[in-house]
Tab-separated table of N, CA and C and ligand atoms in Angstrom:
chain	number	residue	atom	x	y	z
A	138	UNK	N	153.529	18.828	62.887
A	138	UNK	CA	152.089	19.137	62.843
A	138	UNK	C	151.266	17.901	63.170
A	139	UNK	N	150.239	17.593	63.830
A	139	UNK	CA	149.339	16.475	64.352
A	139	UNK	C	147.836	17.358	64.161
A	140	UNK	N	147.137	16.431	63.938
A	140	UNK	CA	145.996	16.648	63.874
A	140	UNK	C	145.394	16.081	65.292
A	141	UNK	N	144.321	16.831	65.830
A	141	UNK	CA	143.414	15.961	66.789
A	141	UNK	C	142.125	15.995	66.761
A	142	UNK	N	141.294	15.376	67.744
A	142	UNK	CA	140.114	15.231	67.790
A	142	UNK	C	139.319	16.190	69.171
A	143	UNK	N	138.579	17.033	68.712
A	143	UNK	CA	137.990	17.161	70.287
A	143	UNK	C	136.378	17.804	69.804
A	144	UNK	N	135.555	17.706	70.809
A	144	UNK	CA	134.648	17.377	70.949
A	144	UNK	C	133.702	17.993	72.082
A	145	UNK	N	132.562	18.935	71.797
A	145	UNK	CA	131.696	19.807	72.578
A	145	UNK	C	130.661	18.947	73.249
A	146	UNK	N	130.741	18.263	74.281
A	146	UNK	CA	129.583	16.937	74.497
A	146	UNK	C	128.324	17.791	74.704
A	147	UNK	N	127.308	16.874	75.076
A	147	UNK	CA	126.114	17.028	75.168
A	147	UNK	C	125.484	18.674	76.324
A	148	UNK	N	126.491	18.178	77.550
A	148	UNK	CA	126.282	19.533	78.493
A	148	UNK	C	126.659	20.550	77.895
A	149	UNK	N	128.028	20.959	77.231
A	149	UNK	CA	128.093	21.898	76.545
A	149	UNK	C	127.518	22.696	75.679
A	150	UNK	N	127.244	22.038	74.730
A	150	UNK	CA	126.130	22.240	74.056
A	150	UNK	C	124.952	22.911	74.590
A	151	UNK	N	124.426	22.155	75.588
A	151	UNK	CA	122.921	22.960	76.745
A	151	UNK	C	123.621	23.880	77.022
A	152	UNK	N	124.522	24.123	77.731
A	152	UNK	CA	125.424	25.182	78.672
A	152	UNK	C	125.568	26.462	77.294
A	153	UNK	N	125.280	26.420	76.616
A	153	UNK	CA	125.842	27.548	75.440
A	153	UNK	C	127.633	27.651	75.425
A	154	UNK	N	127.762	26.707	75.463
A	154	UNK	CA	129.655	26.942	75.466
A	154	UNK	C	130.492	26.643	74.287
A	155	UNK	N	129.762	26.379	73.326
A	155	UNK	CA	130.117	26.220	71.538
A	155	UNK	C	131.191	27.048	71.363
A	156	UNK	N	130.492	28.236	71.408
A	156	UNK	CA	131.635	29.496	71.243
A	156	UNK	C	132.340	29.423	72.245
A	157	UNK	N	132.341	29.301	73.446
A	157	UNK	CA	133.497	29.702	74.015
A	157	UNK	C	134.359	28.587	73.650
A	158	UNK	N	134.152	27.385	73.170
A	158	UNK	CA	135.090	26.482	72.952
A	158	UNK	C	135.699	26.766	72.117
A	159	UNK	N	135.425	27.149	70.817
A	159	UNK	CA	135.962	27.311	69.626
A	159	UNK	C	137.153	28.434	69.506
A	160	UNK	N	136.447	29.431	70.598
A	160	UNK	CA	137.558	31.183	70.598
A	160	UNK	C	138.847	30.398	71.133
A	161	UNK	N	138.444	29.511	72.171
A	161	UNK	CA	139.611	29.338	72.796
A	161	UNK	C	140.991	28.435	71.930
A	162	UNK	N	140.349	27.248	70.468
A	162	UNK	CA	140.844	27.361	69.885
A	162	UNK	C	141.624	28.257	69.197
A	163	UNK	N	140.871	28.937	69.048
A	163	UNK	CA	140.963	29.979	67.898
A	163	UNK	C	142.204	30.702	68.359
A	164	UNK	N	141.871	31.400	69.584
A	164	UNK	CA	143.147	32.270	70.382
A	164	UNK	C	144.034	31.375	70.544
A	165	UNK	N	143.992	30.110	70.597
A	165	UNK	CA	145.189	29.458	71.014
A	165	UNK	C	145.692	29.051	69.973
A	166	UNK	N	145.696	29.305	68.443
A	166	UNK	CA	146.411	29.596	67.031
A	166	UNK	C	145.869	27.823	66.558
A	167	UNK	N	145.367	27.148	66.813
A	167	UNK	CA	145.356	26.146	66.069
A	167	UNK	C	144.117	26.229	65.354
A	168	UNK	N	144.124	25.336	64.070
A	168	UNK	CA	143.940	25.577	62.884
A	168	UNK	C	142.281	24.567	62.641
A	169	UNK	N	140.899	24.835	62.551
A	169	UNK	CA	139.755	24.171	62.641
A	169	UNK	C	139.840	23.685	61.261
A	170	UNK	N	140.339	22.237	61.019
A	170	UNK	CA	139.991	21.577	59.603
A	170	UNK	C	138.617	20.557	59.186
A	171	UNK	N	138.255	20.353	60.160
A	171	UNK	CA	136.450	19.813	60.118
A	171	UNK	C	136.123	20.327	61.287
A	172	UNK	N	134.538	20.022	61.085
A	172	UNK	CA	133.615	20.591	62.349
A	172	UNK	C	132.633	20.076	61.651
A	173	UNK	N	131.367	19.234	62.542
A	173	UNK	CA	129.796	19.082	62.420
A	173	UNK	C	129.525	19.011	63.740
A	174	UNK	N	128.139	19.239	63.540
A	174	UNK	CA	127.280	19.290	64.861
A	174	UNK	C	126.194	17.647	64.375
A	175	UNK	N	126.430	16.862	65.405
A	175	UNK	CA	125.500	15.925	65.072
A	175	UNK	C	124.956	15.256	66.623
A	176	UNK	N	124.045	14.342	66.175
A	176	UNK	CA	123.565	13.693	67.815
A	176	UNK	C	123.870	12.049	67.823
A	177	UNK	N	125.019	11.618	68.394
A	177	UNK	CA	125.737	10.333	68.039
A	177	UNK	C	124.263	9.587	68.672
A	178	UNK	N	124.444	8.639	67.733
A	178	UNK	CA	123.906	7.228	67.460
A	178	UNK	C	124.643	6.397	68.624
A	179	UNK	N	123.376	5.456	69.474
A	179	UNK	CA	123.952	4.616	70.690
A	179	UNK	C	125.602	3.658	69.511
A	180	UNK	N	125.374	3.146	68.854
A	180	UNK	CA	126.299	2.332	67.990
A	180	UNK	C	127.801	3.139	68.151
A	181	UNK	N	128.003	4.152	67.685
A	181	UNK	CA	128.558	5.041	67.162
A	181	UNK	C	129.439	5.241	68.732
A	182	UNK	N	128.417	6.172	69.926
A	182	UNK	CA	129.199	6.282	71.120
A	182	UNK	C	130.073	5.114	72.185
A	183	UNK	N	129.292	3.993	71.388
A	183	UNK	CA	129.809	2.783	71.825
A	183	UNK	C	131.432	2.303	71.336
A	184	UNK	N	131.483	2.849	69.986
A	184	UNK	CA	132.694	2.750	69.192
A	184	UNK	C	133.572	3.466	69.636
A	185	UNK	N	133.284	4.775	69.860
A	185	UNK	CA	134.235	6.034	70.635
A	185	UNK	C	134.517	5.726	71.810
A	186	UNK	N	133.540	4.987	72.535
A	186	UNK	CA	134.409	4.892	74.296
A	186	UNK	C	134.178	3.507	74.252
A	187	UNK	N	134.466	2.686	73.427
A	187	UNK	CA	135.276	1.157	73.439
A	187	UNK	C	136.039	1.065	74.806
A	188	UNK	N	137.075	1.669	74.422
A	188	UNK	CA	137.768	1.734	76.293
A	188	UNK	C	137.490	1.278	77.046
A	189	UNK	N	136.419	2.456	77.389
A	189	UNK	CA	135.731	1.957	78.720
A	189	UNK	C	134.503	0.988	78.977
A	190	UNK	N	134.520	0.147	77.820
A	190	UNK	CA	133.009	-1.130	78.077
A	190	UNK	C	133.426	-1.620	79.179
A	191	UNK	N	132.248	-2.095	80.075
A	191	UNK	CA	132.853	-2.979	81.414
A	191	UNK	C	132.985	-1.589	82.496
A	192	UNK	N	133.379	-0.648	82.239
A	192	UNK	CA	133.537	-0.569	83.312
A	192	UNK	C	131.962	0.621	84.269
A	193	UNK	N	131.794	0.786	85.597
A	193	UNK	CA	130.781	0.935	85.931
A	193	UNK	C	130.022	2.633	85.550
A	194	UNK	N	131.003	2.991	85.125
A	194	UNK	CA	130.500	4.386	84.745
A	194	UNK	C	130.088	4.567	83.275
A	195	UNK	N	130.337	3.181	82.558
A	195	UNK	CA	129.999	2.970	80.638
A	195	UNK	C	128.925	3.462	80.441
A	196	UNK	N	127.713	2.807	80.958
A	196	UNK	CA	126.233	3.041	80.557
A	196	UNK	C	125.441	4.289	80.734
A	197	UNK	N	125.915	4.888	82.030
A	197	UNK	CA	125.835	6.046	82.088
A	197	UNK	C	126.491	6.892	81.137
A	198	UNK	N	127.801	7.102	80.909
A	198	UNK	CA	128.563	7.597	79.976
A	198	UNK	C	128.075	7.345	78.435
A	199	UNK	N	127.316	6.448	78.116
A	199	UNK	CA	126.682	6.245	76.753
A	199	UNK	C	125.242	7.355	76.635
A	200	UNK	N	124.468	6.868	77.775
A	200	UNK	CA	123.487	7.685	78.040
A	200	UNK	C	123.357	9.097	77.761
A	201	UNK	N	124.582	9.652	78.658
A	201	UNK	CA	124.837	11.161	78.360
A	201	UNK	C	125.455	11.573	77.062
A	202	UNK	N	126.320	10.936	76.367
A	202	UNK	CA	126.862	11.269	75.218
A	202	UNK	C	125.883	11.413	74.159
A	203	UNK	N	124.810	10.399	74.449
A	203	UNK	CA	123.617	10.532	72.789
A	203	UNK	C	122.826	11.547	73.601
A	204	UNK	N	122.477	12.091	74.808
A	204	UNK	CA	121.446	12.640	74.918
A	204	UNK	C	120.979	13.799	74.483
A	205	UNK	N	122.134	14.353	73.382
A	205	UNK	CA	121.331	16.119	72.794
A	205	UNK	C	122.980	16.064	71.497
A	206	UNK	N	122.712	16.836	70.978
A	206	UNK	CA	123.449	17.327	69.913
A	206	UNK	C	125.432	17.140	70.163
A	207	UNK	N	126.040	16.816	69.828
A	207	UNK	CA	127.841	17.300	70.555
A	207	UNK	C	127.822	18.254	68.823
A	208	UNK	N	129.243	19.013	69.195
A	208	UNK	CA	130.140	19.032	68.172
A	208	UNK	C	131.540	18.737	68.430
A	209	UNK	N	131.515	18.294	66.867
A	209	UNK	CA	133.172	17.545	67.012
A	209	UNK	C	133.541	18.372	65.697
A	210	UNK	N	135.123	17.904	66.229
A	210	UNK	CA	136.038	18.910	65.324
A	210	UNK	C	137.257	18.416	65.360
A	211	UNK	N	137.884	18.714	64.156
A	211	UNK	CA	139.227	18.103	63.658
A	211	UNK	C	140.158	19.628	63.982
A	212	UNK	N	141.185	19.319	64.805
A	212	UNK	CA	142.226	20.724	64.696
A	212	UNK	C	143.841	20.495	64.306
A	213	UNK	N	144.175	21.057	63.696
A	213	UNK	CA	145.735	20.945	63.191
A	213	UNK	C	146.536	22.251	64.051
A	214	UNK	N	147.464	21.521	64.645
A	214	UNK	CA	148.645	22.508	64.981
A	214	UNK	C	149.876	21.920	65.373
A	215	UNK	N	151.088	22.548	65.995
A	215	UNK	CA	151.969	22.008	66.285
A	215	UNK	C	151.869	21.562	67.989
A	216	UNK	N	152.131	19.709	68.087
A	216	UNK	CA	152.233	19.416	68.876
A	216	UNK	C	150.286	19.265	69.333
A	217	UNK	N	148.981	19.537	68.696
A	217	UNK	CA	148.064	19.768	69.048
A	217	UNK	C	147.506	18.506	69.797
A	218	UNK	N	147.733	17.490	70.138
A	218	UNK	CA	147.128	16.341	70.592
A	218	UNK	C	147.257	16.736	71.924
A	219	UNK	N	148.462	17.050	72.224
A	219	UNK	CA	148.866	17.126	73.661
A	219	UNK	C	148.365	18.551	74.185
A	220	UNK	N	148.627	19.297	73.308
A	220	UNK	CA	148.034	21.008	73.429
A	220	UNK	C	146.533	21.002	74.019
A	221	UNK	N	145.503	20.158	73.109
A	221	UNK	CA	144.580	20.609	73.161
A	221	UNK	C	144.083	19.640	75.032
A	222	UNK	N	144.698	18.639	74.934
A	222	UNK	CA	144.491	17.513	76.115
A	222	UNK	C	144.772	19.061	77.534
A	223	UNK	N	145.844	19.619	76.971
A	223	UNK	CA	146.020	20.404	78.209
A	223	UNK	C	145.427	21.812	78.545
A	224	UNK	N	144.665	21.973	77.663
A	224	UNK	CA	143.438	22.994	77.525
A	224	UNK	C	142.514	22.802	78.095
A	225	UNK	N	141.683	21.424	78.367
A	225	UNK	CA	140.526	20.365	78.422
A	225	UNK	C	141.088	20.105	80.246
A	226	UNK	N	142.220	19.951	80.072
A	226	UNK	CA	142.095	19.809	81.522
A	226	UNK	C	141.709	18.104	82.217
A	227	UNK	N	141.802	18.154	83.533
A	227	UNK	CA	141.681	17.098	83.902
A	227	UNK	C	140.589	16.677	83.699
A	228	UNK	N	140.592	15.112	83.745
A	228	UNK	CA	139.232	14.324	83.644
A	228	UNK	C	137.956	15.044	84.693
A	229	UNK	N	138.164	15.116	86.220
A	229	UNK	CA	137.354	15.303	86.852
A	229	UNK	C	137.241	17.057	87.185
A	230	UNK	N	136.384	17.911	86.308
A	230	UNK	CA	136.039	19.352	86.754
A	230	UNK	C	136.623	19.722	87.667
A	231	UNK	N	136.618	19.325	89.003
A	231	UNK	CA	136.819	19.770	90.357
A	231	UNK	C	138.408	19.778	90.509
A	232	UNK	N	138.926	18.699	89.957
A	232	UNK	CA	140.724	18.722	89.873
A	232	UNK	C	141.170	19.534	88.831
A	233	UNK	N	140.540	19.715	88.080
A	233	UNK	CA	141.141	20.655	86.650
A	233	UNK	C	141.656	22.328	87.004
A	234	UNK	N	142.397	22.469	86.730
A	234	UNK	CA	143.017	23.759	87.051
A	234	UNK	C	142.323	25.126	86.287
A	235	UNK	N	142.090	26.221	87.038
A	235	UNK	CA	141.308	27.029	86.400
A	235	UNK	C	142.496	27.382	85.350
A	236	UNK	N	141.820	28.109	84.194
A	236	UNK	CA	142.189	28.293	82.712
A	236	UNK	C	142.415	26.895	81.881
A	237	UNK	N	141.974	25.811	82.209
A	237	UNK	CA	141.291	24.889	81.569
A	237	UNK	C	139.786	25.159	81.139
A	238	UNK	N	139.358	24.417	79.830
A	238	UNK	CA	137.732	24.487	80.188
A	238	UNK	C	137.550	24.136	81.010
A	239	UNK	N	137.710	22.553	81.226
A	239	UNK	CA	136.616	21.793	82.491
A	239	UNK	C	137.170	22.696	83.396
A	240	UNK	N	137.998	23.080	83.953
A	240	UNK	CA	138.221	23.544	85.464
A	240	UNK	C	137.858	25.220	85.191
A	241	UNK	N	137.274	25.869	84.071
A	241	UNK	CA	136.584	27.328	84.476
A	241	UNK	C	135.299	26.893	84.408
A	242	UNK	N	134.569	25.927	83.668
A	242	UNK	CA	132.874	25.456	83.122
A	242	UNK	C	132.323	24.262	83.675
A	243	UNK	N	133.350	23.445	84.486
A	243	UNK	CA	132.407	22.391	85.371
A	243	UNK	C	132.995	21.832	86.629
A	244	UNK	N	131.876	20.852	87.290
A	244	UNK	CA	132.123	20.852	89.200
A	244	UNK	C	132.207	19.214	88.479
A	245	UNK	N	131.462	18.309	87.694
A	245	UNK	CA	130.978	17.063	87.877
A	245	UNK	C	131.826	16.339	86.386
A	246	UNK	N	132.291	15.269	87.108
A	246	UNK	CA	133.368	14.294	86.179
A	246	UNK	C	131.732	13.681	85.502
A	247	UNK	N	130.564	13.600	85.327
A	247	UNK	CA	130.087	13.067	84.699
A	247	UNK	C	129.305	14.149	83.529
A	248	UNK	N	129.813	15.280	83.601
A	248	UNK	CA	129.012	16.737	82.727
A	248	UNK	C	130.613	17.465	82.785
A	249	UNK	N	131.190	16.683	81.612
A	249	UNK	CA	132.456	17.871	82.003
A	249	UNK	C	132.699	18.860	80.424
A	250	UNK	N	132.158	19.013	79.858
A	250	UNK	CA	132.058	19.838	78.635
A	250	UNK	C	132.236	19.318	77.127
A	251	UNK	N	133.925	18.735	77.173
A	251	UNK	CA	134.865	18.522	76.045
A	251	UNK	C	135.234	16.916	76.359
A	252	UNK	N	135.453	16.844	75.221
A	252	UNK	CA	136.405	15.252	74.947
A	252	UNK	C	137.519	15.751	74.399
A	253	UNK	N	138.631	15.078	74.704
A	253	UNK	CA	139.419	15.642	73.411
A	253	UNK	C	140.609	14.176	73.540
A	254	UNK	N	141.369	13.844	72.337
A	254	UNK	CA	141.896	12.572	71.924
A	254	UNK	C	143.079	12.899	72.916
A	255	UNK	N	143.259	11.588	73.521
A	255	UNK	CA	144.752	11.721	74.338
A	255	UNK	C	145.994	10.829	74.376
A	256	UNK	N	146.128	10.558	72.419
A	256	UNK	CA	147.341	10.187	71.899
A	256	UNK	C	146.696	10.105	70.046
A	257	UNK	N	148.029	9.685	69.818
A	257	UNK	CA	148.224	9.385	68.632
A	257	UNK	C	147.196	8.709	67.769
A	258	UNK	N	147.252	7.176	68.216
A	258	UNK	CA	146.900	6.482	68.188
A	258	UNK	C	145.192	6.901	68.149
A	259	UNK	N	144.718	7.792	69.446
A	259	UNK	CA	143.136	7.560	70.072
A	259	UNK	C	142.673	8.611	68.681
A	260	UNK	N	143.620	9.723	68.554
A	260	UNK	CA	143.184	10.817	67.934
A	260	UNK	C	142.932	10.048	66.139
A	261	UNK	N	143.629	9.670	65.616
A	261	UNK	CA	143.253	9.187	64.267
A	261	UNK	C	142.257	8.232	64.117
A	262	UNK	N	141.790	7.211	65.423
A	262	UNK	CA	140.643	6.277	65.285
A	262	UNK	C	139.194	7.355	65.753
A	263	UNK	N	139.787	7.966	66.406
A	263	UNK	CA	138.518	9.142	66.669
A	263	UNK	C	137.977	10.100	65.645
A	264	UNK	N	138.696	10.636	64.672
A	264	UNK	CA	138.688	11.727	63.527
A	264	UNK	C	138.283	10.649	62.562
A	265	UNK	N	138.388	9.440	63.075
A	265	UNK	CA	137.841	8.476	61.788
A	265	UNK	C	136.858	7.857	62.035
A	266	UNK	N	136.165	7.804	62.806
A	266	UNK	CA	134.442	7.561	63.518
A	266	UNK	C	133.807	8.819	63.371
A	267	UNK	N	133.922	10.043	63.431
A	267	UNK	CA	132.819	11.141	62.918
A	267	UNK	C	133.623	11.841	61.790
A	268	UNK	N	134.844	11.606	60.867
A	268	UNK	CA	134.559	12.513	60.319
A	268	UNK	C	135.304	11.457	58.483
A	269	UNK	N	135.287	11.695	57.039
A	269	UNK	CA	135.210	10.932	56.312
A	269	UNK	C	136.250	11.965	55.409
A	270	UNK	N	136.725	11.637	55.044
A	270	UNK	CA	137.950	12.377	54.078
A	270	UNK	C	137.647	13.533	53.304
A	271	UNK	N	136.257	13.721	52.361
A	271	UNK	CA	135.743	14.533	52.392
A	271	UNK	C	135.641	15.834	52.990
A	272	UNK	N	135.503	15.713	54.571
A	272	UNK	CA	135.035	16.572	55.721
A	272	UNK	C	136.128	17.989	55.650
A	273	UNK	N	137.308	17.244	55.836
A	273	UNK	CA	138.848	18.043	56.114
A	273	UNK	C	139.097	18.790	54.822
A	274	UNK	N	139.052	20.445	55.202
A	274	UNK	CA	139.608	21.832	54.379
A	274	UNK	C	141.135	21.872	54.246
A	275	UNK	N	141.936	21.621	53.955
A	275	UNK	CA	143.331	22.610	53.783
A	275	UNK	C	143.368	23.561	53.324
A	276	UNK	N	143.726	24.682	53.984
A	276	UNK	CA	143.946	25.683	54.481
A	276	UNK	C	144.652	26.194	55.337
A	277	UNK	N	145.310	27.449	55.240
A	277	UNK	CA	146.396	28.227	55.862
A	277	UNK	C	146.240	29.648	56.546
A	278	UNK	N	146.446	30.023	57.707
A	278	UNK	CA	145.775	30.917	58.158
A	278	UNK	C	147.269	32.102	58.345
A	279	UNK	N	146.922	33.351	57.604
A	279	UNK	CA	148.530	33.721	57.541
A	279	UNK	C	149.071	33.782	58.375
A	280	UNK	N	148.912	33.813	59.782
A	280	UNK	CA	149.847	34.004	60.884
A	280	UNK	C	151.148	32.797	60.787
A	281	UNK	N	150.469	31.588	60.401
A	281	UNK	CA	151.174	30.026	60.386
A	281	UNK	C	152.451	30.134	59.534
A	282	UNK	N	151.948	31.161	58.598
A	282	UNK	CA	153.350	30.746	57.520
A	282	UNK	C	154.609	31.327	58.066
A	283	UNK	N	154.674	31.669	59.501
A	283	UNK	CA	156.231	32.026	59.966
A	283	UNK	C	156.516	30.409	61.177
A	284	UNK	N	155.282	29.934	61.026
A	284	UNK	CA	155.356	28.985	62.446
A	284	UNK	C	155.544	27.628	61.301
A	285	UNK	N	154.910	27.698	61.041
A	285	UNK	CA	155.217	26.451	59.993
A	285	UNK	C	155.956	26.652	58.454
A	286	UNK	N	156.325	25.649	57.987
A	286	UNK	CA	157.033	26.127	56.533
A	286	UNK	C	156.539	25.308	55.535
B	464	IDP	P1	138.863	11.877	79.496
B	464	IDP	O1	137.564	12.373	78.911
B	464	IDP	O2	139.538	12.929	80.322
B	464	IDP	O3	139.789	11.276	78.460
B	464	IDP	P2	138.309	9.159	80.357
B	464	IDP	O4	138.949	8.485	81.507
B	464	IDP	O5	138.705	8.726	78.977
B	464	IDP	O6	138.501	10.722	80.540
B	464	IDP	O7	136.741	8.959	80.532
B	464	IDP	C1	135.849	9.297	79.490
B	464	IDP	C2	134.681	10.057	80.068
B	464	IDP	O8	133.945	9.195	80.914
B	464	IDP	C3	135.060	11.241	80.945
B	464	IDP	O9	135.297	12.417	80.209
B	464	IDP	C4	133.859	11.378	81.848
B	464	IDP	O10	132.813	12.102	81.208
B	464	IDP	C5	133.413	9.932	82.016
B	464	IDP	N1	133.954	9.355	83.236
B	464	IDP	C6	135.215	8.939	83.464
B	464	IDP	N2	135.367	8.442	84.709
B	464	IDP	C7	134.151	8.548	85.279
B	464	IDP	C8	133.631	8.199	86.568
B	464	IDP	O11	134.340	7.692	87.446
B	464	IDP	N3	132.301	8.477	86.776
B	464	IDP	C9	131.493	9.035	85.830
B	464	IDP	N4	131.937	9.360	84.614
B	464	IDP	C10	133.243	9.124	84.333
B	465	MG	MG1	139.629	9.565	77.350
């Protein structure tokens, strides 16, 4: 079981695609253990895409991330880091394969819907910048108790 991080950015949000993000969780059996809707703080988006400081697409990429509401969300399932990375689809809309989000909901690598953590490592420093121990429900959804033990 892994927990991950993923994340409704700013276009999404405008785009009304909340729900469709979430069903697609949902249908795809993994398990929503936090969720808020908030509007990241320049500080905050700076911390999350550390990564990429320096490079020429940062400032822009800061810009758009604070500019309207995201939601983020913690999901538990088996194998989900990698699951959800392959849901989300490629970085750039236009390469993403349809039945991905980005490749059914966007054309532009700079408005591409979702974030979502793409390791181990990214996913626990990420779930630990928006969300506080508090946040996370345990809970069991009955279908799980034949998939998990
Ligand atoms: P990811 O979101 O698929 O993990 P990253 O390479 O981590 O992709 O980049 C983070 C975000 O930065 C992307 O989702 C995208 O919104 C933006 N981004 C990445 N590369 C470019 C670029 O070349 N131009 C504009 N925006 C970019
Ligand atoms: Mg990334």
């Amino acid at each position: 079981m892994e927990t991950t991080f993923l994340m409704v950015k700013p276009d999404g949000v405008q785009r009304d695609l909340i729900g469709e993000v979430i069903s697609r969780v949902e249908e795809r059996g993994l398990r929503i253990v936090a969720m808020k809707m908030l509007h990241l703080e320049r500080n905050t988006a700076e911390e999350h895409y550390a990564e990429h400081e320096g490079k020429d697409f940062y400032e822009t990429l800061l810009d758009y991330i604070t500019s309207g509401p995201v939601v983020a969300m913690a999901l538990k399932g088996n194998k989900a880091i990698s699951l959800v990375r392959d849901m989300v689809g490629d970085t750039d809309p236009k390469d993403a394969s349809p039945g991905t989000i980005r490749g059914d909901f966007g054309i532009d690598i700079g408005r591409n819907i979702v974030h979502a953590a793409d390791s181990e490592e990214s996913a626990e420093r990420e779930l630990d910048i928006f969300f506080e121990g508090s946040d996370f429900v345990d809970y069991r959804k009955v279908e799980e108790d034949w998939i998990y033990e």
